[in-house]
Every structure is written in C-alpha cells, then in structure tokens.
PDB file of C-alpha atoms in Angstrom:
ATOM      1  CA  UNK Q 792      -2.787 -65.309 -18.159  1.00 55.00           C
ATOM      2  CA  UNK Q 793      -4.475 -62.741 -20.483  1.00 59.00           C
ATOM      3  CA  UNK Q 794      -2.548 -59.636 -20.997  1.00 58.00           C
ATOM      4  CA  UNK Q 795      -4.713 -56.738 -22.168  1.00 55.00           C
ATOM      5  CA  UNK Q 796      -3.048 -53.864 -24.258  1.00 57.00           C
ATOM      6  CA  UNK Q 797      -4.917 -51.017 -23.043  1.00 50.00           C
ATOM      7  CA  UNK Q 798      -4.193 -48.651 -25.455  1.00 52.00           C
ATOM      8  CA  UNK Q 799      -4.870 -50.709 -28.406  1.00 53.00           C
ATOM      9  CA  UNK Q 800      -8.177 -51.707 -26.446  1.00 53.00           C
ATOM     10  CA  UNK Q 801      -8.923 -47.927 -26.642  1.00 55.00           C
ATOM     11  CA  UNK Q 802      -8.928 -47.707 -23.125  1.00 53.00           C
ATOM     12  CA  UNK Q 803      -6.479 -44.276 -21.844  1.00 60.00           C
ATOM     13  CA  UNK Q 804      -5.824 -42.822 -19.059  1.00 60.00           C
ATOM     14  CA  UNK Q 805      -8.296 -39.424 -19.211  1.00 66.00           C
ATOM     15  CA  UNK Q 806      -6.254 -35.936 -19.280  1.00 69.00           C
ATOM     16  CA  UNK Q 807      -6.874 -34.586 -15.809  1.00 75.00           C
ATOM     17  CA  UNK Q 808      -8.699 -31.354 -15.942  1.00 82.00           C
ATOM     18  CA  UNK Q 809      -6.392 -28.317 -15.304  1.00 87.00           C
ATOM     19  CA  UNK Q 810      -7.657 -26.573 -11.684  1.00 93.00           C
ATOM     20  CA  UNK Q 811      -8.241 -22.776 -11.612  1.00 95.00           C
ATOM     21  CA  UNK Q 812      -5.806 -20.316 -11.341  1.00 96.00           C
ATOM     22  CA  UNK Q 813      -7.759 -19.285  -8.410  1.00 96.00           C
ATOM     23  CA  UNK Q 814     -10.932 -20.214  -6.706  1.00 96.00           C
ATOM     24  CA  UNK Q 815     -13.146 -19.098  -4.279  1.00 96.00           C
ATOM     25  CA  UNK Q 816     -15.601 -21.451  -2.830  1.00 95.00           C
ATOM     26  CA  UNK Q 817     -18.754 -20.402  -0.853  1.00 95.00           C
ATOM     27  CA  UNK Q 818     -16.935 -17.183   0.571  1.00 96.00           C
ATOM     28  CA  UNK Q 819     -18.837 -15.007   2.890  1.00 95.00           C
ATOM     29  CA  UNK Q 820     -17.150 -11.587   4.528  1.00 95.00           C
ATOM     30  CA  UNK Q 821     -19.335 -10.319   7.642  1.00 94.00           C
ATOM     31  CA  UNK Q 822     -17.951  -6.817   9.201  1.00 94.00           C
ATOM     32  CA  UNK Q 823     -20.167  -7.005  12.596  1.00 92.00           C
ATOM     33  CA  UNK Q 824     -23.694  -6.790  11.542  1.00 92.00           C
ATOM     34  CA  UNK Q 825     -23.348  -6.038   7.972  1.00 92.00           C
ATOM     35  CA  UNK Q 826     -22.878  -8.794   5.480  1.00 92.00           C
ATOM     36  CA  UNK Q 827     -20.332  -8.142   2.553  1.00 92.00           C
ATOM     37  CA  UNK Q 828     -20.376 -11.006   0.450  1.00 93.00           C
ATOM     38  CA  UNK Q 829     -22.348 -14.239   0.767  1.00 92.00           C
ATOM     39  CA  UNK Q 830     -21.646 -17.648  -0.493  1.00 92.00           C
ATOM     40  CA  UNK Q 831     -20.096 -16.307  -3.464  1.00 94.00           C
ATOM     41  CA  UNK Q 832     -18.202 -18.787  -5.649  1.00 95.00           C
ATOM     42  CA  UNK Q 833     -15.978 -17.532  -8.683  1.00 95.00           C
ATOM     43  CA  UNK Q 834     -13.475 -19.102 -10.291  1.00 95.00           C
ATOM     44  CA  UNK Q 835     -10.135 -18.096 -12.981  1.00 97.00           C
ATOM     45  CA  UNK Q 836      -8.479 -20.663 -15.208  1.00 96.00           C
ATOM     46  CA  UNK Q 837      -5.232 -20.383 -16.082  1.00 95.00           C
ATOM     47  CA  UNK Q 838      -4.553 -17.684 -18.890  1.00 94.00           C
ATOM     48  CA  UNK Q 839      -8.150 -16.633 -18.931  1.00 97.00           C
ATOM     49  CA  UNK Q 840      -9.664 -12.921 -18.223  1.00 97.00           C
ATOM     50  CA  UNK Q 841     -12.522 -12.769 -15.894  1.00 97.00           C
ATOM     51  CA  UNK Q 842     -14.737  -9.286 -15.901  1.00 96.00           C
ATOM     52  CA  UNK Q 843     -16.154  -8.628 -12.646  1.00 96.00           C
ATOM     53  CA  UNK Q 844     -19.128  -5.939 -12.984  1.00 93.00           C
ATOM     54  CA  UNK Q 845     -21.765  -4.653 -10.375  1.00 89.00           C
ATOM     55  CA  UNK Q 846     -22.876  -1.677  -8.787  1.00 84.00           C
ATOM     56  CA  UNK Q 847     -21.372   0.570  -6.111  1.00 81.00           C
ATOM     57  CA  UNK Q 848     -21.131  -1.754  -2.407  1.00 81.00           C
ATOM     58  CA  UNK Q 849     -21.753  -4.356  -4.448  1.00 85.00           C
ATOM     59  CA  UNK Q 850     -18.846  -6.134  -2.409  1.00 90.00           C
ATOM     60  CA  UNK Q 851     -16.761  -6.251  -5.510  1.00 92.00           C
ATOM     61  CA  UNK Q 852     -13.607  -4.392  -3.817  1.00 90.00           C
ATOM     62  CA  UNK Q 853     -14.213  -6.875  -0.817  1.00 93.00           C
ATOM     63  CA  UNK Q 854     -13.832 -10.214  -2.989  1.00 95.00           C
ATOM     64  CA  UNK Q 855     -10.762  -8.942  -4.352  1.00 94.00           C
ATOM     65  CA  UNK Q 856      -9.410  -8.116  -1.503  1.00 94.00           C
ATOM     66  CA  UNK Q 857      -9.770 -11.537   0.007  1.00 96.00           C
ATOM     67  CA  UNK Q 858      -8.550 -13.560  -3.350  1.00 96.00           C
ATOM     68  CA  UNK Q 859      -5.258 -11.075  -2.367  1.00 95.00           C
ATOM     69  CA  UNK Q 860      -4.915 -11.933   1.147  1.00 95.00           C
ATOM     70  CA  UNK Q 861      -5.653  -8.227   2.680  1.00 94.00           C
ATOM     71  CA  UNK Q 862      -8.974  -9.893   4.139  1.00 95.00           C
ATOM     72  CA  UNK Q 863      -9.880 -13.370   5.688  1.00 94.00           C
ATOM     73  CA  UNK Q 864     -13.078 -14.734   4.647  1.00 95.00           C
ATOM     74  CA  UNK Q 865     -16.071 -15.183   7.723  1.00 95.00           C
ATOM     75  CA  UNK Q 866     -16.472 -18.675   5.792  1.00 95.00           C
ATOM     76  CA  UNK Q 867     -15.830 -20.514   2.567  1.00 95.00           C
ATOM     77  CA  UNK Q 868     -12.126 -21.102   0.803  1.00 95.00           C
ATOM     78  CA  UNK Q 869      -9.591 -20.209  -1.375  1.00 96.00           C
ATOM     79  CA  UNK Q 870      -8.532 -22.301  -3.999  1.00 96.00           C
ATOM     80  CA  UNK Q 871      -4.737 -21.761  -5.632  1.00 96.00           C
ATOM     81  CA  UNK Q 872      -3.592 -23.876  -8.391  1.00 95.00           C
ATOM     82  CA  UNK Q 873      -6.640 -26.234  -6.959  1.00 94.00           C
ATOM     83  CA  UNK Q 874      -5.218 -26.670  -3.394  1.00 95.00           C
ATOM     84  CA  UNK Q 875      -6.975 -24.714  -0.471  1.00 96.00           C
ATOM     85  CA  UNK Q 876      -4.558 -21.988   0.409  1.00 95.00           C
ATOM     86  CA  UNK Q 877      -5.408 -19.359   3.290  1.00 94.00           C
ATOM     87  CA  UNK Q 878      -3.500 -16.737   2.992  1.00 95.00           C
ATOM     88  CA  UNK Q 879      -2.395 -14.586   5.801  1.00 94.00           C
ATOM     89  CA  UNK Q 880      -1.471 -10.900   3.937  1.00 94.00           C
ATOM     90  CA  UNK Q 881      -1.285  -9.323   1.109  1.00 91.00           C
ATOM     91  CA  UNK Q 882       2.595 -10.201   0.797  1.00 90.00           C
ATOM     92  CA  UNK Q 883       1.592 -13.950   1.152  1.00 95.00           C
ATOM     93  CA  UNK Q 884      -0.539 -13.344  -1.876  1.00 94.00           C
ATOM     94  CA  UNK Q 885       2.500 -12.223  -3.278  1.00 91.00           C
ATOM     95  CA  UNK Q 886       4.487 -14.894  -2.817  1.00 92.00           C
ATOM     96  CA  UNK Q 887       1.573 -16.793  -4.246  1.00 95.00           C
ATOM     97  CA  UNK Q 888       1.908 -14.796  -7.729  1.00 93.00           C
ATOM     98  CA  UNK Q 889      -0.993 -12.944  -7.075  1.00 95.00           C
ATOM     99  CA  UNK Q 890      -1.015  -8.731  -7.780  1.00 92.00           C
ATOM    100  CA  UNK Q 891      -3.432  -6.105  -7.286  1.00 91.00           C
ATOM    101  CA  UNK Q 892      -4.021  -3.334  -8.351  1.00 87.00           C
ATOM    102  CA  UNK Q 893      -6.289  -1.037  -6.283  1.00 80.00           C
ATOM    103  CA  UNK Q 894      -8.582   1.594  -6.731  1.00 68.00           C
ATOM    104  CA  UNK Q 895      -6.998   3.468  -4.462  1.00 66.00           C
ATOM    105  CA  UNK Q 896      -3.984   3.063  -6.500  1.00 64.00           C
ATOM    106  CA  UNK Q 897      -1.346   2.730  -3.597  1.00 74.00           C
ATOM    107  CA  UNK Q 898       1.000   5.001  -4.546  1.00 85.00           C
ATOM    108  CA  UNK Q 899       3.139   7.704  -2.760  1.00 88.00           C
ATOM    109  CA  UNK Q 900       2.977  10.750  -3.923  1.00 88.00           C
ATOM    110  CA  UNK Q 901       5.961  12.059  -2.365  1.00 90.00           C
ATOM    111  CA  UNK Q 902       8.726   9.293  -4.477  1.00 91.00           C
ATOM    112  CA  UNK Q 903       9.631   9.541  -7.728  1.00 94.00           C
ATOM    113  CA  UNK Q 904       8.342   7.543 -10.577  1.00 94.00           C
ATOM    114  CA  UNK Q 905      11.007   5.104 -10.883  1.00 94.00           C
ATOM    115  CA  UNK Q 906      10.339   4.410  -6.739  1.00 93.00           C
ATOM    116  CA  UNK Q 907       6.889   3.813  -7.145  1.00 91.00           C
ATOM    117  CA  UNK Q 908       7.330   1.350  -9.803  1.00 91.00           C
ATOM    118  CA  UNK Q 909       9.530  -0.694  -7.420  1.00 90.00           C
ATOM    119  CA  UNK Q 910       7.877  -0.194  -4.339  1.00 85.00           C
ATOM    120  CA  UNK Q 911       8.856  -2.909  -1.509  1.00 82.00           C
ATOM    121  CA  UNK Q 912      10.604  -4.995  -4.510  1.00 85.00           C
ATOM    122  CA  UNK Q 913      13.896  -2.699  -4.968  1.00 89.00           C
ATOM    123  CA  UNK Q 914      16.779  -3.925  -6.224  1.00 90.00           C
ATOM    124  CA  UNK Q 915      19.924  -3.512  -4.099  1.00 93.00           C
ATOM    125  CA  UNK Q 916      23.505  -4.260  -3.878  1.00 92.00           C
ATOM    126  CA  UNK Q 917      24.182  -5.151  -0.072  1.00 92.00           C
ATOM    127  CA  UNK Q 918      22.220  -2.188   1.764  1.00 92.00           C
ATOM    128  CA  UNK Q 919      22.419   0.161  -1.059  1.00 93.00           C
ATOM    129  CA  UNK Q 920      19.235   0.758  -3.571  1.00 93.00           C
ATOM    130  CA  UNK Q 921      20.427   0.112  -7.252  1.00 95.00           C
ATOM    131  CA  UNK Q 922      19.042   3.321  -8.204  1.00 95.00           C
ATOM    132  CA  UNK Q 923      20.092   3.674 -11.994  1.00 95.00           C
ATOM    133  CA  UNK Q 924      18.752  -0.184 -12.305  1.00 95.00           C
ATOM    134  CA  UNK Q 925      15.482   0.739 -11.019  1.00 94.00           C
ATOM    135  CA  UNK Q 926      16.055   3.961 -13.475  1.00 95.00           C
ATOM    136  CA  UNK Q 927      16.802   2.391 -16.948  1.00 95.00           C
ATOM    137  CA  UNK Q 928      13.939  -0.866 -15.899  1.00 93.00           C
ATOM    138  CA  UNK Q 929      10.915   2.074 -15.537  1.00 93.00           C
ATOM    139  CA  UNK Q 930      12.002   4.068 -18.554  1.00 93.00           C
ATOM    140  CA  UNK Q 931      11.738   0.443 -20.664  1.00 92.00           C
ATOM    141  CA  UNK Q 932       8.415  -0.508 -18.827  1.00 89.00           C
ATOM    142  CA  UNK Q 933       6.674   2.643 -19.331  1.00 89.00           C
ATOM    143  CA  UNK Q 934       8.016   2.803 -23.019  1.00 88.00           C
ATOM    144  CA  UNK Q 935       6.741  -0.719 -23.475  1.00 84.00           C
ATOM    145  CA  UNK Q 936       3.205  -0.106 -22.981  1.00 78.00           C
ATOM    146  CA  UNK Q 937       2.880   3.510 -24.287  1.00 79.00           C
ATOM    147  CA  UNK Q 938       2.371   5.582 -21.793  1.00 78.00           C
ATOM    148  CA  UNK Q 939       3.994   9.379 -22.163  1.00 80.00           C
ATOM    149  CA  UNK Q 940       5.730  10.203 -19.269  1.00 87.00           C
ATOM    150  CA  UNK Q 941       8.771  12.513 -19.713  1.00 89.00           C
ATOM    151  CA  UNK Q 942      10.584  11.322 -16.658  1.00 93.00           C
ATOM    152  CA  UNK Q 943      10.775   8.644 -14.131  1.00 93.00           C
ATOM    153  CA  UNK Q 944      12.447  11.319 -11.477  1.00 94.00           C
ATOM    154  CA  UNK Q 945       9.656  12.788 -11.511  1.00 92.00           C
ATOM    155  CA  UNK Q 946       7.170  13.271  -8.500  1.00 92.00           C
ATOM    156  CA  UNK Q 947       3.970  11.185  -8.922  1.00 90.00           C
ATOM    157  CA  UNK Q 948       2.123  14.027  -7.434  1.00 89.00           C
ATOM    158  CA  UNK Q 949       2.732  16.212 -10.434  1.00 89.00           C
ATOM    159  CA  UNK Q 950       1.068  13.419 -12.913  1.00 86.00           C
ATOM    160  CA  UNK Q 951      -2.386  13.447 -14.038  1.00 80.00           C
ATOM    161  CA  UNK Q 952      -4.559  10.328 -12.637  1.00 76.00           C
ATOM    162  CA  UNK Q 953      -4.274   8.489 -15.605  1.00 76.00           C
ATOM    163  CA  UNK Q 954      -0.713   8.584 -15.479  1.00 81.00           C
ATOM    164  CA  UNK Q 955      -0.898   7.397 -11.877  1.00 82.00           C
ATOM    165  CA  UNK Q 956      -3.443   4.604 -12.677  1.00 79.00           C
ATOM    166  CA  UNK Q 957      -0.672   3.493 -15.626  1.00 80.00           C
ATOM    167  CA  UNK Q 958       2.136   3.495 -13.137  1.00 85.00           C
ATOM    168  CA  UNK Q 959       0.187   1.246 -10.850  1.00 83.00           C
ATOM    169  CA  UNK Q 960      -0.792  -0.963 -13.449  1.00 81.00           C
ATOM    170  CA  UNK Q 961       2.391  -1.127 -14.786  1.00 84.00           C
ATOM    171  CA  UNK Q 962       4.032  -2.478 -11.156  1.00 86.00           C
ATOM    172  CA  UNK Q 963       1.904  -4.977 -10.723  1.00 84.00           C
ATOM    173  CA  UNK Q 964       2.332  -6.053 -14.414  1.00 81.00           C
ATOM    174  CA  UNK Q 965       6.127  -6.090 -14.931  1.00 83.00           C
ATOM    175  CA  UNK Q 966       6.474  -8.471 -12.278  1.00 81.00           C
ATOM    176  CA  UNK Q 967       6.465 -12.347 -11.665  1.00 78.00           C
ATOM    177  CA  UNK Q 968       2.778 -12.334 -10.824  1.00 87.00           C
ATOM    178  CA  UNK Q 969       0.281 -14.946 -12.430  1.00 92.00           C
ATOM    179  CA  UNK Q 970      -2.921 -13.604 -11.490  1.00 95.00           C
ATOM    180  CA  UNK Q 971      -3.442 -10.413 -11.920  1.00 94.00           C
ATOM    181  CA  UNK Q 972      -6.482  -8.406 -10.005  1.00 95.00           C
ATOM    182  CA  UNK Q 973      -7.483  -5.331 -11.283  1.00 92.00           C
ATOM    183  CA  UNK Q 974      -9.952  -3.234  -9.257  1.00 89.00           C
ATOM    184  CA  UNK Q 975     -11.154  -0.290 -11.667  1.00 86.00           C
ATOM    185  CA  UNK Q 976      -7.825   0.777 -13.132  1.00 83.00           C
ATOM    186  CA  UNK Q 977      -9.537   2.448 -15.919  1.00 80.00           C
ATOM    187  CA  UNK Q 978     -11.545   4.596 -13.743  1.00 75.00           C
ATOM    188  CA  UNK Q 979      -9.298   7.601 -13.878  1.00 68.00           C
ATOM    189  CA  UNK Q 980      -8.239   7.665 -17.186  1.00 74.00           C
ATOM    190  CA  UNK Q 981      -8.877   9.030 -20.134  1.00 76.00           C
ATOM    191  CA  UNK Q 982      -9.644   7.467 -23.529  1.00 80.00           C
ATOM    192  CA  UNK Q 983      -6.128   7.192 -24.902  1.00 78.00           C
ATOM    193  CA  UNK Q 984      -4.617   5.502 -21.911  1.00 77.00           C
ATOM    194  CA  UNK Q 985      -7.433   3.624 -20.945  1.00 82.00           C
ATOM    195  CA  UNK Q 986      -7.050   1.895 -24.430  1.00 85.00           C
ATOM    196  CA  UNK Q 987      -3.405   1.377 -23.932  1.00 81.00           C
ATOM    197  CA  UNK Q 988      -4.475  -0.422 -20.633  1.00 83.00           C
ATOM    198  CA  UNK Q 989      -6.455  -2.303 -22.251  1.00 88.00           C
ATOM    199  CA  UNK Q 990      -3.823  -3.888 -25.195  1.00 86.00           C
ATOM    200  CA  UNK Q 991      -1.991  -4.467 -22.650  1.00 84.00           C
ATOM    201  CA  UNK Q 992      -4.512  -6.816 -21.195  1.00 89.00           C
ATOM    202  CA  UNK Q 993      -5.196  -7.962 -24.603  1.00 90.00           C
ATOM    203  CA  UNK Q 994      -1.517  -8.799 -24.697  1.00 87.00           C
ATOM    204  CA  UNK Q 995      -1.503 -10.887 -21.342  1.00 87.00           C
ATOM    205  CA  UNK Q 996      -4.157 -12.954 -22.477  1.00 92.00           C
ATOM    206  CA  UNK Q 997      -2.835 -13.883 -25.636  1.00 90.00           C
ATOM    207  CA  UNK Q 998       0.293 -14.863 -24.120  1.00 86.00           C
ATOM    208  CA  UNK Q 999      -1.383 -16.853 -21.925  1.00 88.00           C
ATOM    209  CA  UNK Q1000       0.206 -16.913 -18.798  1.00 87.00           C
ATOM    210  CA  UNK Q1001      -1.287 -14.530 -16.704  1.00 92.00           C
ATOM    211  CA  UNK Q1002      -4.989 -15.039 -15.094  1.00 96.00           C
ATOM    212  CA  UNK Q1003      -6.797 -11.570 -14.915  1.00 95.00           C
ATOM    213  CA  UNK Q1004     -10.246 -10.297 -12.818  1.00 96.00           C
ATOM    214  CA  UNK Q1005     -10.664  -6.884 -14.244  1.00 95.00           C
ATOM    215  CA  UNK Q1006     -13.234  -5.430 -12.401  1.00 93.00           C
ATOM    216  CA  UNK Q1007     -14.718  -2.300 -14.710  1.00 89.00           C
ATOM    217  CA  UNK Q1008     -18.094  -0.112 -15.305  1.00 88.00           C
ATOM    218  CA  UNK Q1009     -17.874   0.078 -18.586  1.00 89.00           C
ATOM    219  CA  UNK Q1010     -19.777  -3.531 -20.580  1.00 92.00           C
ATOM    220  CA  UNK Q1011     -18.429  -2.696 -23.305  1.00 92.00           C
ATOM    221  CA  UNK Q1012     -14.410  -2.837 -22.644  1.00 91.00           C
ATOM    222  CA  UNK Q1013     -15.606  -5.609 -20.275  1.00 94.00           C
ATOM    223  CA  UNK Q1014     -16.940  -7.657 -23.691  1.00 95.00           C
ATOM    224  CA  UNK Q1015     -13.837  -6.411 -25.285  1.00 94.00           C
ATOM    225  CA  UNK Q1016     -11.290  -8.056 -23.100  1.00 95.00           C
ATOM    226  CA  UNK Q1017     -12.979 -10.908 -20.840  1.00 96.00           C
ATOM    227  CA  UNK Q1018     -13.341 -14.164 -21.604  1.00 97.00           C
ATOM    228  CA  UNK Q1019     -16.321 -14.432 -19.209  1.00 97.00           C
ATOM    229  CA  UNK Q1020     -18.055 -12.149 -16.771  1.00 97.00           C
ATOM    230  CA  UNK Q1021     -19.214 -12.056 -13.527  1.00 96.00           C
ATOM    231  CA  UNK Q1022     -22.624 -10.268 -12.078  1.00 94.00           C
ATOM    232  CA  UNK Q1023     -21.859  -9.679  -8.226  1.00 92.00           C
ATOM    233  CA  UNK Q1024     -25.173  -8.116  -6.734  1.00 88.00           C
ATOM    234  CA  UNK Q1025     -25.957  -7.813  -2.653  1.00 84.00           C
ATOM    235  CA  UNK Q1026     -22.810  -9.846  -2.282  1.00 86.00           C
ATOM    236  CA  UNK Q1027     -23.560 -12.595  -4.344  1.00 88.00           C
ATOM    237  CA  UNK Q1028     -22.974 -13.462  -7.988  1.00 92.00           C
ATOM    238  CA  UNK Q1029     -26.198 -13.735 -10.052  1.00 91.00           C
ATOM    239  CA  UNK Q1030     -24.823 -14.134 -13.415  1.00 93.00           C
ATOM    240  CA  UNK Q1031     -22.040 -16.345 -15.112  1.00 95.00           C
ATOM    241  CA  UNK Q1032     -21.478 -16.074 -18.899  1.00 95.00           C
ATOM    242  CA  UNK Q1033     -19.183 -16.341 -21.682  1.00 96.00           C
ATOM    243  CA  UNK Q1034     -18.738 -12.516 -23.371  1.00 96.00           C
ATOM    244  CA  UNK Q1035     -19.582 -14.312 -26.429  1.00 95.00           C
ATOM    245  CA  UNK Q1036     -22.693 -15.399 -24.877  1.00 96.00           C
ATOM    246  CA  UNK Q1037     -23.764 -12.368 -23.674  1.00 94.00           C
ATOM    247  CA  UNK Q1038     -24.319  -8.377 -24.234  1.00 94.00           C
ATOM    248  CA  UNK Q1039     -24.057  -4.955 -22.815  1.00 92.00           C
ATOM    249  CA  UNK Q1040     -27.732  -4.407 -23.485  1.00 93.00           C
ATOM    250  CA  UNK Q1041     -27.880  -7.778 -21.426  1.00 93.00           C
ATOM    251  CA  UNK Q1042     -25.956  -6.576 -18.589  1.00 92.00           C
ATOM    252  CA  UNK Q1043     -27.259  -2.837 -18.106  1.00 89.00           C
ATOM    253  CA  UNK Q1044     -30.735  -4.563 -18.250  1.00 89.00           C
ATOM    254  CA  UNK Q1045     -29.723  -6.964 -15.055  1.00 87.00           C
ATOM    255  CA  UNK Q1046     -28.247  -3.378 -13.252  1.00 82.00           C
ATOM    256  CA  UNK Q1047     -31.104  -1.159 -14.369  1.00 81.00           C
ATOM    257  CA  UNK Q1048     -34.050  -3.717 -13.027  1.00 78.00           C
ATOM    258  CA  UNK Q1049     -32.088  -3.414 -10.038  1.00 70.00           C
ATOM    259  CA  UNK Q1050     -32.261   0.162  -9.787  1.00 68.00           C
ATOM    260  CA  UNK Q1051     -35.776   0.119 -10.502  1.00 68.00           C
ATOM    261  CA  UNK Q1052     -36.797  -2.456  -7.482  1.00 64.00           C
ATOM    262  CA  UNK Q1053     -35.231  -0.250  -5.454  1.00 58.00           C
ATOM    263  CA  UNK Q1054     -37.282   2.366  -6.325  1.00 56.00           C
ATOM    264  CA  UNK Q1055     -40.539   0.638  -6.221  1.00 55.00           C
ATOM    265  CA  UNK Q1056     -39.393  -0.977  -2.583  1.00 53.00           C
ATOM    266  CA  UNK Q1057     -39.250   2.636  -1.965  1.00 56.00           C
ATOM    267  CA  UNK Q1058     -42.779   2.343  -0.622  1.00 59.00           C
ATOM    268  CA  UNK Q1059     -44.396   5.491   1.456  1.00 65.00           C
ATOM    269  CA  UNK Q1060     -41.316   7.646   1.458  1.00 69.00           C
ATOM    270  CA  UNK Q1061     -41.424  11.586   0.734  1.00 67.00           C
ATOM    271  CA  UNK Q1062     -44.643  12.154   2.309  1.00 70.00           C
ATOM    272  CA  UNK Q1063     -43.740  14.640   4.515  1.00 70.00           C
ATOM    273  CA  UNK Q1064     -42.271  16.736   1.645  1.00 68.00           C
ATOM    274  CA  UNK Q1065     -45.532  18.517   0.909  1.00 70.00           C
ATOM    275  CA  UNK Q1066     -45.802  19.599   4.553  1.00 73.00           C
ATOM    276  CA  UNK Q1067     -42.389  20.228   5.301  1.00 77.00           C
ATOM    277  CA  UNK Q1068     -41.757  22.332   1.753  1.00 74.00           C
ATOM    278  CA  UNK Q1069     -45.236  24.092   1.999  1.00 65.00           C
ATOM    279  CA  UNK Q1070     -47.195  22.487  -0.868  1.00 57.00           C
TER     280      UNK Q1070
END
C-alpha cells in the first residue's frame, strides 16, 4: 500500500472563501403595479463598507428596508452569513445583528435623550427601567463620538437635526449589531457633525467587525469611507466598483446622463404653453 503525504505532495485543503455579511440575490419588490426594485443583487463582506448612491425613487430606501426585515421581497433571497435567511420583521433583523438607521430617523420627540438612545432595548431591574444606567451609558456614548449635547434629559424635540441624526446613529451603533445600514444619516447635518459621523465609520471599518451600506448623496464622503460602491438606477444596480477604482466625476457623469435622457425622452411636451400663456 502507498501512503501519500499530502502536504509534503503540496496538495492542501483550499481556505474556504468567507460568505458575505449579507446578500441579496435577484431581489425584486412590486407594490401593485409599480415595480420597486428588480433583480437586484448586492452583496457586504464581513468588515467591509459598501456606498449605496442613486437618485431620488431610485428604490434605495426599499432595498434597505428588505436587507432589515421591514419588507419581504416579491422574489429573490437573502443571504446572512451565506445561509438564506427570510426574515419576518425588523426585530428579526435584529436578532440577526442587523441595525438601521433611517431617514426618517425614528425617534420620539416627546422622550428624553437618554430614552431615545435605548429605545425598545432598556435596561431594567425586574419591572423597573434602570434609569441612571441608561443615564451614565448615553453621556459616555455621546462623549465617545463627539457630539455636543449638554444633556441627555433633555427633550429630542429641542435639538437641532443634526443632533437628532447623531442620536440615531449613535443607537444603532453602540449596540451588538454587525451590519450596520445607514440610509442618509448625513442628510441633516451640518459639516462638523457630519464629519464626526463619518470617523466614526472610519473607526468601524478599521476595527473590522462591523459590515456597513451607507447610503449618501454626496461621492465624495462616499469615496472617503466605502470600500466599494453601488449604482442603483430604476431599481436595479448598474454599477459595481472598488472606490479606488472609481471617481466622483465618474459617478455624477452616470447620474447626470440620466438626467439628460430624461429630458430628451421628454418628447412633444410644453406645446400648449404658447397658447395657454398667450405667446
């Protein structure tokens, strides 16, 4: 009998490659008549930050919303950790490690800080709240990433938006989540703490253990941040690059030759301007 040392034959077992954080495979969303998203197919490794750009009704908002559970795709699949996973809600996505943070923010205006930074995951002691917990946890958060706010009693309806947007963030970051969906949260802030935002999504990625869609208009923080980005036009993606391999000038060249076959598919409209407007 022959006995063959593998190894020393240089024969070894292949590493097997690591499956996405999160996948979605040929997804399309239909509401009645009107098709959101079609066939799209994106994917997130683990520790990597994915930009997702496109225009307004794009279907951008929808596609997160599905990878979070808060819709169920018409067709296609979701991928977790490389096993199909349907999810059934937004706190199965949860328990799935998955946060979001939307553009509507999600907030109530009416609780304090501290409240809205543990919204539906408070801390208690039997049926009591552990309020000063909750307390001293939001003052170290908010310290921890920079952002000025003078008290965490008080009402979010007396902070600016970008203080808002920070507070959302913020949740969704100081929690046990490993992926991490971010639908515009620099949209209503201001220079200063949309670059605090954005070392703090510096910070996730180098640390590695936290996969990120960061959906923005801006290229340019996009380029900053992302490891790769994703076009999403008429509900399907139509570009997939490496930021390295790409360019703002790139990208606001794909969205303005958009723009401008819309307006040449604009055809014969406006002629009854002249007669209606007296000319």
């Amino acid at each position: 009998m022959i006995v063959v040392d593998v190894v020393s034959a240089g024969i070894r077992d292949e590493p097997r490659p690591v499956p996405p954080a999160i996948e979605a495979r040929n997804v399309s969303k239909r509401f009645g008549s009107v098709t959101a998203l079609e066939r799209v197919s994106l994917r997130v490794g683990k520790g990597e930050v994915l930009g997702l750009i496109g225009d307004n009704g794009a279907g951008k908002s929808t596609l997160i919303k599905i990878l979070n559970g808060f819709h169920q795709p018409t067709q296609g699949e979701l991928l977790i950790d490389g096993v199909a996973t349907r999810l059934t809600g937004v706190a199965d996505g949860r328990a799935h490690g998955i946060e979001t943070v939307f553009q509507d923010l999600a907030l109530i205006n009416t609780l304090l800080v501290y409240m809205n930074l543990h919204l539906n995951k408070e801390p208690r002691f039997g049926p009591f709240l552990r309020r000063s917990l909750m307390q001293r946890n939001s003052r170290r958060y908010l310290d921890d990433i920079g952002i000025g706010i003078s008290s965490v009693n008080d009402e979010v309806a007396n902070l600016s938006g970008g203080q808002r947007q920070a507070i959302a963030v913020a949740r969704s970051v100081y929690s046990n989540s490993r992926i991490l969906l971010l639908d515009e949260p620099l949209a209503a802030m201001g220079a200063k703490e949309g670059a605090i935002i954005l070392d703090l999504i510096s910070m996730l990625h180098e640390r590695g253990n936290v996969s990120i869609i960061l959906i923005a208009h801006n290229y340019t923080q996009v380029l900053d941040v992302c490891d790769r980005v994703n076009l999403l036009q008429h509900g399907e993606i139509v570009l997939d690059k490496k930021t390295t391999e790409t360019s703002a000038e790139e990208l606001l060249d794909l969205v303005a030759n958009e723009y401008r076959r819309g307006g040449r598919l604009a055809g014969n409209r406006g002629q009854l301007l002249d007669e209606v407007r007296g000319g």
